[in-house]
XYZ file of C-alpha atoms in Angstrom:
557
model
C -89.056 18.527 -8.200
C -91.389 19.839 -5.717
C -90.639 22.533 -3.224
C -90.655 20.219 -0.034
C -88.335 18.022 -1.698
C -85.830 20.542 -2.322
C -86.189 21.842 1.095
C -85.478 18.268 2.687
C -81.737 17.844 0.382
C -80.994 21.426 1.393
C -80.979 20.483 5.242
C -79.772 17.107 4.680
C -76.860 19.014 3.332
C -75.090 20.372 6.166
C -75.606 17.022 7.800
C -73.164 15.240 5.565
C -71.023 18.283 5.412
C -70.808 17.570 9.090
C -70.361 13.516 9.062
C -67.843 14.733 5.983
C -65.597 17.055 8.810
C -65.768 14.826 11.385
C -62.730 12.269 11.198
C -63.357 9.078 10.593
C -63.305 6.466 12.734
C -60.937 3.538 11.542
C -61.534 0.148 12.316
C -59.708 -1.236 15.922
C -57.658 -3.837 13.426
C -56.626 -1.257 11.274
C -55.348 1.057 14.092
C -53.441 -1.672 15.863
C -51.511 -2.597 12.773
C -50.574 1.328 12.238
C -49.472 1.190 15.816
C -47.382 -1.815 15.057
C -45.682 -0.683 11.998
C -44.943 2.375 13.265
C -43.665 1.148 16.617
C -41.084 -1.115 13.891
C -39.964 2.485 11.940
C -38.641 3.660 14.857
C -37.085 0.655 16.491
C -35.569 0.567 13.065
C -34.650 3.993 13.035
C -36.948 4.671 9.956
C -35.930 2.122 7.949
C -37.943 -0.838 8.392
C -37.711 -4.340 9.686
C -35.336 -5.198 6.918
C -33.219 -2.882 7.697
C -33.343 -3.495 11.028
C -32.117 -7.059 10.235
C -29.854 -6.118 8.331
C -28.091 -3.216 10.871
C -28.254 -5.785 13.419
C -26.028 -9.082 11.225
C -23.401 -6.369 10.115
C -23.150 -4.685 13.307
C -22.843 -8.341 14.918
C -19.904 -9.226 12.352
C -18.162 -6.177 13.145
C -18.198 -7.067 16.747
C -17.277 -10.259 15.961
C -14.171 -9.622 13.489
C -13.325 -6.457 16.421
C -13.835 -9.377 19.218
C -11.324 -11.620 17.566
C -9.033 -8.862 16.653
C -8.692 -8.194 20.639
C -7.924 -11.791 21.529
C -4.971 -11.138 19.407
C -3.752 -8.601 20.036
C -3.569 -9.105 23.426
C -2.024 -12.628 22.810
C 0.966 -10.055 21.563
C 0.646 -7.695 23.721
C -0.734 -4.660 21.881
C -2.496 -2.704 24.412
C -2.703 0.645 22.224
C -4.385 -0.502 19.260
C -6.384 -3.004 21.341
C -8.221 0.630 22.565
C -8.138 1.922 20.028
C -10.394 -1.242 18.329
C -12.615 -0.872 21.188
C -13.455 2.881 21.259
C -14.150 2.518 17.376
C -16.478 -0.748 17.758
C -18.007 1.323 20.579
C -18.463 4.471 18.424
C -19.632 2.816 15.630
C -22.573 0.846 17.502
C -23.488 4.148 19.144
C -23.982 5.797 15.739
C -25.959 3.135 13.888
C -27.840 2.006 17.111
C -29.219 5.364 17.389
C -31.400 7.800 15.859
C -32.195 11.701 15.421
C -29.159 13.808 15.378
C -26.774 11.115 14.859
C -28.422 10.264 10.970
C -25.419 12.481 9.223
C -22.547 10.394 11.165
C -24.476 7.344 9.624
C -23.244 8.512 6.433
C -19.916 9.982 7.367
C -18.942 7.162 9.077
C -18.073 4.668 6.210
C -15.717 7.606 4.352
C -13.803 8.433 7.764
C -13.054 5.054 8.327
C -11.388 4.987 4.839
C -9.631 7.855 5.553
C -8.013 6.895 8.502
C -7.132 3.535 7.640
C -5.629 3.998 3.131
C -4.723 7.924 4.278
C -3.726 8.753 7.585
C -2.355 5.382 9.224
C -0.257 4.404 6.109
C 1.122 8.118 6.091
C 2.113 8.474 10.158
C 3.482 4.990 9.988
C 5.614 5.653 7.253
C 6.984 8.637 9.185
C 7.498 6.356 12.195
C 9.117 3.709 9.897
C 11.261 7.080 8.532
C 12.856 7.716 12.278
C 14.192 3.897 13.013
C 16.436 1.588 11.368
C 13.684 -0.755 10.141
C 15.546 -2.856 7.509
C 16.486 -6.641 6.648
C 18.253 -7.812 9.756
C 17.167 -5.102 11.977
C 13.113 -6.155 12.131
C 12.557 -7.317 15.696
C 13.211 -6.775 19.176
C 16.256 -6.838 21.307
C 15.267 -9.982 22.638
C 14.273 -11.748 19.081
C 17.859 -11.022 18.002
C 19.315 -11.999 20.939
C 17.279 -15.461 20.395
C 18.078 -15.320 16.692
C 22.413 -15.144 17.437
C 22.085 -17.701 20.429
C 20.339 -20.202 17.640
C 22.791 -19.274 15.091
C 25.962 -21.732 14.311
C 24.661 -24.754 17.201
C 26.404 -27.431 17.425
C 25.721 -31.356 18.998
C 27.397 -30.814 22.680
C 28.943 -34.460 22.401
C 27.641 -37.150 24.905
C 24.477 -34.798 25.643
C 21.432 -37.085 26.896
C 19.156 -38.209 24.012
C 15.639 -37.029 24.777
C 12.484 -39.071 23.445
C 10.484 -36.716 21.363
C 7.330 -36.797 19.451
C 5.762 -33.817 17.212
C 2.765 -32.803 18.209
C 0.772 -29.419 16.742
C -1.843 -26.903 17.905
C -3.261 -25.035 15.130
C -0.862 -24.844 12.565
C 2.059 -24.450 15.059
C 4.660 -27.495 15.468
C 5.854 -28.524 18.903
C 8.026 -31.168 20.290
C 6.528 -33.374 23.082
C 9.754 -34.293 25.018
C 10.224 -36.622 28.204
C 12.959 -35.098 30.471
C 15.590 -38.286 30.898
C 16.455 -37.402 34.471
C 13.193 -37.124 35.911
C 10.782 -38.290 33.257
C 8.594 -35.353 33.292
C 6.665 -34.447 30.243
C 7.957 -30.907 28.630
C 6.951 -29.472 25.956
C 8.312 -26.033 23.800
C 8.585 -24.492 20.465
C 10.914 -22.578 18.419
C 11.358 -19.334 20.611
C 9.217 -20.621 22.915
C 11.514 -22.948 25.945
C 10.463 -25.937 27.478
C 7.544 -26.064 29.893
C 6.091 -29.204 32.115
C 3.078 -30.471 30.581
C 0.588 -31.535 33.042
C -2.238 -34.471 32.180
C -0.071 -36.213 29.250
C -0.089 -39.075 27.713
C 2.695 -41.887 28.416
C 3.266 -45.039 26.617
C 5.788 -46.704 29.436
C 8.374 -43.635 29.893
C 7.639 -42.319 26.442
C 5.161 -38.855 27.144
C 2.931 -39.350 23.472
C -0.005 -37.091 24.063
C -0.435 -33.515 25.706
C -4.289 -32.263 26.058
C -5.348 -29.712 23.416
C -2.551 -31.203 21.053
C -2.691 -32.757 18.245
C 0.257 -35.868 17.919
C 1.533 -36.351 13.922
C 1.491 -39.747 12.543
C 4.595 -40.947 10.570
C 3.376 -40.028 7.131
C 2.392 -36.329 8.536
C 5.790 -35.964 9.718
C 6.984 -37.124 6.139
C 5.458 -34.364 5.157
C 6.515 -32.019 7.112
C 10.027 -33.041 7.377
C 11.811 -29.867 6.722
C 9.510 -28.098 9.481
C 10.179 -30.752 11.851
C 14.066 -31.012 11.148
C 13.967 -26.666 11.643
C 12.690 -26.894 14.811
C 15.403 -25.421 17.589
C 13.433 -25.555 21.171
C 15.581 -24.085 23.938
C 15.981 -26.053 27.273
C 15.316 -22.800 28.770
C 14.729 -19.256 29.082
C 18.744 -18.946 29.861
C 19.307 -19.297 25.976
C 23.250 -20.188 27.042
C 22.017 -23.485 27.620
C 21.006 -24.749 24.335
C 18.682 -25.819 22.386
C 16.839 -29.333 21.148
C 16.542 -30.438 17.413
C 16.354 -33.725 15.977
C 16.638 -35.024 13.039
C 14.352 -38.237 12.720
C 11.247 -36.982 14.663
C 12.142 -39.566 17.326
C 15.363 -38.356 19.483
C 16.142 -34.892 20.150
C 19.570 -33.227 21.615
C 21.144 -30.404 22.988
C 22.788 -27.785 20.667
C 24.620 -25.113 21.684
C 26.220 -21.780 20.259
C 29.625 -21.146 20.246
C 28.495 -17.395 21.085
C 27.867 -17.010 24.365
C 25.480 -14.176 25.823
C 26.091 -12.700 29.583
C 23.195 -11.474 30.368
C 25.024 -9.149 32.885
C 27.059 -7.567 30.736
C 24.441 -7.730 28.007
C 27.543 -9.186 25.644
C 28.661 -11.728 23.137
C 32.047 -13.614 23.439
C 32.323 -16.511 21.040
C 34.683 -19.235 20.981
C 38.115 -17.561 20.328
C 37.239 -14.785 23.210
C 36.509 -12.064 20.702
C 33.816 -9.861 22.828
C 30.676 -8.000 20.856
C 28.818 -5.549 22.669
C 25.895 -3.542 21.737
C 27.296 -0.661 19.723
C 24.001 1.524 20.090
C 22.967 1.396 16.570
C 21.077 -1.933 17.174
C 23.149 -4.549 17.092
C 26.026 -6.421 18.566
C 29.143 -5.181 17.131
C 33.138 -5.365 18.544
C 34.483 -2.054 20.237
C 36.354 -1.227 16.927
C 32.970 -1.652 14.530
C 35.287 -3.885 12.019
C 32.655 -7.393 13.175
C 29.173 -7.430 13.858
C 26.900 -10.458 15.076
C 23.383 -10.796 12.874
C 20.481 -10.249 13.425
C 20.020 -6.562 14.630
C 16.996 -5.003 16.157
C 14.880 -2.327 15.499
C 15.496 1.062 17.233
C 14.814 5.152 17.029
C 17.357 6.691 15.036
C 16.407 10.033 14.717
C 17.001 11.711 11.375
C 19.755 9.728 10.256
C 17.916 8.421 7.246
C 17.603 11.833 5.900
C 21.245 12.663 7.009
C 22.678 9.424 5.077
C 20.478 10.253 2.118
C 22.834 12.948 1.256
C 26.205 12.296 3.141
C 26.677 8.460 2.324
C 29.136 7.921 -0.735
C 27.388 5.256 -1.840
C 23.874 7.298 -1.967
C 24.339 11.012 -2.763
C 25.906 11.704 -5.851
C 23.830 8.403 -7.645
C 20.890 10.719 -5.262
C 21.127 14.007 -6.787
C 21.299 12.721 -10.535
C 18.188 11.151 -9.989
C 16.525 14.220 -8.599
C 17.392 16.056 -11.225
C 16.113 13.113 -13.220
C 13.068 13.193 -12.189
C 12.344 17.146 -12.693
C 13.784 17.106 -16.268
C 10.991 14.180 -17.136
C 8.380 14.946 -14.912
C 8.395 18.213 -16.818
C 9.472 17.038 -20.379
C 6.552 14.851 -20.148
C 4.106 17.196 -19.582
C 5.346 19.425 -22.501
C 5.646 17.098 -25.200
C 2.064 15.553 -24.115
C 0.390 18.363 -24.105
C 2.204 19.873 -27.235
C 1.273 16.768 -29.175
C -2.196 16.330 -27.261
C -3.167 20.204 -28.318
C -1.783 20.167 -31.907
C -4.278 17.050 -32.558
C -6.920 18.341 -31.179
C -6.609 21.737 -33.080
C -6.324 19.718 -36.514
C -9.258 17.173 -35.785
C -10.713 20.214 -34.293
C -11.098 21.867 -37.828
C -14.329 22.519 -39.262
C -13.213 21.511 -42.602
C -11.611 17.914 -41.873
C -13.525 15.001 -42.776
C -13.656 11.484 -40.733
C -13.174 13.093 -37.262
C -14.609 10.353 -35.397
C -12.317 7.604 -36.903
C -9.240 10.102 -36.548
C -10.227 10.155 -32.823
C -10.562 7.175 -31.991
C -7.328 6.353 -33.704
C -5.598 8.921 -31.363
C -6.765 7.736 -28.242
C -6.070 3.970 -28.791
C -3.080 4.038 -26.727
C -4.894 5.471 -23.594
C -6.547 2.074 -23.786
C -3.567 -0.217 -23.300
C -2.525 -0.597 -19.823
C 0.691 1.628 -19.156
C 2.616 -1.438 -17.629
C 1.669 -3.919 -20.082
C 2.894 -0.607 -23.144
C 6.211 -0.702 -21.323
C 6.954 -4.331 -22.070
C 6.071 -4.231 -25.404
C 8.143 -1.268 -26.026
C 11.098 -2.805 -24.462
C 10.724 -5.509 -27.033
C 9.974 -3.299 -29.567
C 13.712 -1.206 -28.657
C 15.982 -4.448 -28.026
C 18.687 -3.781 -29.610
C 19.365 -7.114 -31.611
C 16.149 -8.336 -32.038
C 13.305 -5.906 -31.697
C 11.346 -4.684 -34.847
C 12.703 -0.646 -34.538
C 16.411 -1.690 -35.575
C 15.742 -4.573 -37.175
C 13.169 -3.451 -39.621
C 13.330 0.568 -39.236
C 16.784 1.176 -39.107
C 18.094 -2.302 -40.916
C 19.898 -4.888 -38.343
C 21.581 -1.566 -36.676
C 22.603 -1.846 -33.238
C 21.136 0.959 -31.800
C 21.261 0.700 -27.758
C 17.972 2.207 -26.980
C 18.188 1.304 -23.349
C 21.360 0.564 -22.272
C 23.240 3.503 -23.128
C 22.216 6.345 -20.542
C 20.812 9.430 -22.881
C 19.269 6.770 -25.564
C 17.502 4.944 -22.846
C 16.501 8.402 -21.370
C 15.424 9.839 -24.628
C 13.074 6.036 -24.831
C 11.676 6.311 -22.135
C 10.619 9.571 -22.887
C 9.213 9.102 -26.045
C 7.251 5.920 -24.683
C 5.629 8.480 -21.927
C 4.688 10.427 -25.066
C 2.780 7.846 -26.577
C 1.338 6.767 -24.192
C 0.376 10.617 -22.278
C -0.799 12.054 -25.655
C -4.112 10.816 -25.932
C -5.365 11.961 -22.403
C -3.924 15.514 -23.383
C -6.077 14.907 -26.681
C -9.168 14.840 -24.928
C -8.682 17.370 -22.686
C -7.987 20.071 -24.929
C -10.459 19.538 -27.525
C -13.116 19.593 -24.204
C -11.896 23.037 -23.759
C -10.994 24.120 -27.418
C -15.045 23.234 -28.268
C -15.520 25.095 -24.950
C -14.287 28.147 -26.335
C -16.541 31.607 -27.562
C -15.987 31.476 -30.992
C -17.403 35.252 -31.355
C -13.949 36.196 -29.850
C -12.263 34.346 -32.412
C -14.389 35.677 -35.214
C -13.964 39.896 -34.007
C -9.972 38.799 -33.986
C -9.828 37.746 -37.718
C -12.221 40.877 -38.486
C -9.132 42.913 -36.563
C -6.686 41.288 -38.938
C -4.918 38.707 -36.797
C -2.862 36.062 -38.457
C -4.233 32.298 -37.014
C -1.206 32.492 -34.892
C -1.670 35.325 -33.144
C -5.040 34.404 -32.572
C -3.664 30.988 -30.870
C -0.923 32.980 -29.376
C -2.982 35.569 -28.136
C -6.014 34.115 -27.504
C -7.124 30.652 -27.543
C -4.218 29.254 -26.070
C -4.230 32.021 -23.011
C -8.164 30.820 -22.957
C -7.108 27.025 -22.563
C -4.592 27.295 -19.777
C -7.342 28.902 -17.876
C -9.343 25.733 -17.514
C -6.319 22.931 -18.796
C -3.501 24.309 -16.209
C -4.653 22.562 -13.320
C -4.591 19.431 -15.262
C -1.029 20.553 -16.631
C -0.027 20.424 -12.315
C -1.437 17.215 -12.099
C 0.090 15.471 -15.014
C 3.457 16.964 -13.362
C 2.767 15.262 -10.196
C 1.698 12.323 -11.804
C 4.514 11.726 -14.186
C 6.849 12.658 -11.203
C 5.736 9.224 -9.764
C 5.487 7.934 -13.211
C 6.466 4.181 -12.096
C 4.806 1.675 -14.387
C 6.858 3.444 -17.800
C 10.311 3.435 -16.453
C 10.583 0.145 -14.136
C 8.870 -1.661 -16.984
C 10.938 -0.112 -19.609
C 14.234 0.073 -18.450
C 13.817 -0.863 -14.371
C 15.670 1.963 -13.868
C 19.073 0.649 -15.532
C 21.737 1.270 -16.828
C 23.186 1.308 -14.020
C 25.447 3.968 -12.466
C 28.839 2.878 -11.818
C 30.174 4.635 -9.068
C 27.930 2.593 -6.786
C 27.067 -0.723 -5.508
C 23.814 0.268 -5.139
C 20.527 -0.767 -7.778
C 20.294 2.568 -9.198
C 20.481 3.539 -13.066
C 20.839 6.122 -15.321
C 16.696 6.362 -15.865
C 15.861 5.939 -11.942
C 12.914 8.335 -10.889
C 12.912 8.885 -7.236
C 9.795 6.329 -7.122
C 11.938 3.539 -8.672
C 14.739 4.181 -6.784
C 12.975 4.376 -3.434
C 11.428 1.118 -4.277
C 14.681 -0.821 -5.045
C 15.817 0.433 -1.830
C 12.327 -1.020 0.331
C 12.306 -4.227 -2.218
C 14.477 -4.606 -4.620
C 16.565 -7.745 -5.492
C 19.747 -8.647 -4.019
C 20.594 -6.090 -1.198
C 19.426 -4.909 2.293
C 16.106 -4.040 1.812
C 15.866 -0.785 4.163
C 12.357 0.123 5.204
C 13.358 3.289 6.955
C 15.717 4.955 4.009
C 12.675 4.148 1.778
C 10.283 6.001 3.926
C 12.571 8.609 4.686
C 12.619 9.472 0.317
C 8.962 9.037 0.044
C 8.998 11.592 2.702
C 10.694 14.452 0.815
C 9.082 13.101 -2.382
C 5.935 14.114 -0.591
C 7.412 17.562 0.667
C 8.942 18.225 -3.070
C 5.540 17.496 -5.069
C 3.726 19.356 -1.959
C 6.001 22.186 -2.954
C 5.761 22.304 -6.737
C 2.250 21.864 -7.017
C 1.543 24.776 -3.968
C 3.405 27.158 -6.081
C 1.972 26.059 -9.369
C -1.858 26.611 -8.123
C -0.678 30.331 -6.881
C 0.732 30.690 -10.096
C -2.137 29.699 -11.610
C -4.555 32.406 -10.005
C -3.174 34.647 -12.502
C -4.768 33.151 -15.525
C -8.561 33.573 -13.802
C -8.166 37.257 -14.520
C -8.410 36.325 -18.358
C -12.098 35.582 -17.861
């Protein structure tokens, strides 16, 4: 190459070093659509126009559902939670309609609202429900019961006017369309809801048939609906002394009236023989010397007389106390024997020597894969005492009463815990027996010490260090063990110095149950949440204590 022509690509060069700093020039098109995509990102708040769409359809069915949820609520009244729907809607379009600083309540948002609604509503109302007399027959207002009696026991006043009815419905609600036979006005009313002039109806000659935004059954929809129809009870007024109409053939309606009367002034019944009830303060109607009482009741504060009756009714506190100490002696016998069992398997399929550890294993933990509730039933078949397989087959045709005598049915219900808590204990402690140095092992057996003193002293002190917080969980589980026991034995047999649904093999979870839903007695809401209140306080308790206890064993390491 000749000199000149090296000379010229030396200062052409720093020319295209130049063109090669300066920054390029992108086409108008080009920058117009970077504009526009970036103007999208942060309308989206950095997430795109999907996004966008998609923030926008849930946020518009949340306002919706929160919308429709106010209409409601209002319709009954519910002015607190009616704010308390708005400020969340409100907070919750804030967060997602905004950007920046807010990104972190974006994510937050979803868990809190969790919280508050499975965690902290379901625990403050079950306090509230712990202070009032919430029950069967005391579920409503004052006004509801008062209602309720009134209705109760009516009776045809004889040579009452017949009134012309049809059925009509709104929604899913049945009304009767009525013609009044003194004036012929149309009226129309509900059950709990009295008779009100309709304006704009229908009338076929003095007959009223239609009223606007209701619907009028034909004959083979009131067929259908007979025992509906034939239930309704529609007072003539808000004055509930002066009846109520039914009818029987969807065509004629008449008065009924109560033999209890209710004075509104003296806010008293007197029925028919002149016996006088009067509200007795406790939510109901009752006679001055508490030996009759009118039904319904109503709902009111009582304080803590749930927790009071818990331990001072007859009927409650002896059949109470057994089952408390019930429920210690298996919450804690079932975590012994399943982790005695669960640790003495996993040291033998833990030994270097044993062949087929994988099929042992797997035979071990086959009963953690059966659900506990469906293991229950099957064992109660398996214990019946005439025709299941254990005395039949194992002990001959003997009549062994597994569960109906108290310590036998005890003693089963145990042992079906057992089997079916073993296996979790299983894998637990061979995790943290293969966890284990096996140097310190080793320098033991160089020392001289026996296998058991090595456990003893050693391993097992070792374990407990990582296995005893699962030890004070298994405790609190077992001490709400529910499925085993109401599936094995529901609790039975019975006790016999009570009238009450509670049995020999009750835990306090079972027992509070039967009392919020069991079978044939006064379900009582607020005794129920009353004992899941101090079984709250008594696992709080145990398992406070039990972690304090447990900062001992972190020194071992």
């Amino acid at each position: 190459m000749a000199d000149d022509d090296v000379s010229t690509l030396e200062a052409a060069r720093p020319e295209e070093d130049a063109v090669a700093s300066v920054p390029q020039r992108r086409p108008r098109g080009n920058r117009n659509r970077d504009t526009r995509r970036t103007q999208s990102r942060v309308i989206a708040g950095g997430s795109g126009i999907g996004g966008l769409i998609a923030k926008i359809v849930l946020l518009g069915l949340l306002d919706a559902i929160a919308v429709w949820a106010v209409f409601v609520m209002a319709g009954l009244s519910m002015w607190i939670p009616i704010s308390i729907v708005v400020v969340i809607t409100g907070a919750i379009n804030w967060i997602y309609l905004g950007r920046g600083k807010r990104l972190p309540a974006k994510y937050l948002t979803p868990g809190v609202i969790f919280l508050l609604v499975f965690q902290v509503f379901v625990v403050l109302y079950s306090g509230y429900i712990a202070f009032t007399n919430y029950s069967d027959g005391h579920n409503g207002s004052k006004a509801d019961a008062i209602a309720s009696i009134s209705a109760n026991g009516l009776k045809r006043i004889p040579n009452s006017p017949a009134y012309p009815v049809n059925i009509v419905e709104r929604g899913s609600q049945l009304y009767l369309l009525t013609t009044d036979p003194k004036d012929g006005a149309a009226l129309l009313g509900t059950t709990g809801h009295p008779l009100e002039v309709v304006k704009n109806a229908t009338f076929d000659g003095d007959k009223a048939v239609k009223a606007p935004g209701y619907r009028t059954l034909n004959l083979s929809e009131v067929l259908t609906r007979q025992d509906e129809v034939t239930s309704l009870s529609v007072p003539v007024s808000s004055d509930p002394n002066k009846g109520a109409l039914r009818t029987d053939d969807a065509s004629t309606a008449y008065v009924f009236k109560s033999d209890l009367i209710y004075s509104q002034k003296d806010d008293t019944f007197t029925n028919a023989s002149g016996t006088v009830f009067v509200d007795n303060g406790h939510g109901e109607f009752a006679t001055k010397d508490g030996s009759k009482a009118l039904s319904p009741g109503w709902k009111i504060d009582v304080g803590f007389a749930n927790f009071a009756r818990a331990f001072t009714d007859p009927q409650l506190a002896g059949p109470l106390w057994r089952v408390i100490l019930w429920t210690f002696a298996f919450a804690i016998l079932s975590v012994l024997t399943t982790f005695g069992l669960g640790l003495f398997l996993a040291m033998v399929l833990n030994h270097p020597k044993l062949r087929g550890k994988k099929v042992y294993r797997v035979l071990v933990i086959l009963p953690y894969a059966f659900p506990a509730f469906l293991s229950g039933l099957v064992w109660a078949g398996l214990m019946n005492p005439e025709f299941g397989f254990i005395n039949q087959v194992l002990f001959g045709g003997a009549q062994i009463p597994w569960l109906t005598d108290p310590w036998l049915a005890r003693f089963s219900v145990t042992f079906v815990n057992l089997w079916l808590g073993y296996p979790y204990m299983f894998l637990v402690c061979t995790g943290a027996l293969q966890s284990l140095p096996e140097e310190v092992d080793e320098a033991a057996r160089v020392d001289g010490a026996s296998p058991w003193r090595v456990f003893r002293s050693i391993k097992l002190p070792l374990l407990l260090v990582s296995v005893a917080p699962l030890l004070i969980a298994s405790f609190a589980f077992n001490f709400n063990n529910f499925n085993v026991i109401y599936m094995l034995t529901r609790g039975w047999p019975r006790f016999t110095d009570t009238t009450l649904d509670i049995g020999s093999t009750d835990l306090l979870i079972t027992m509070v149950y039967k009392i919020a839903f069991g079978q044939g007695g006064v379900r009582d809401y607020g005794l129920a949440s009353a004992l899941s209140i101090l079984i709250f306080i008594l696992v709080a308790v145990i398992s406070i204590i039990a972690f304090r206890r447990t900062k001992a064993l972190e020194e071992i390491n």
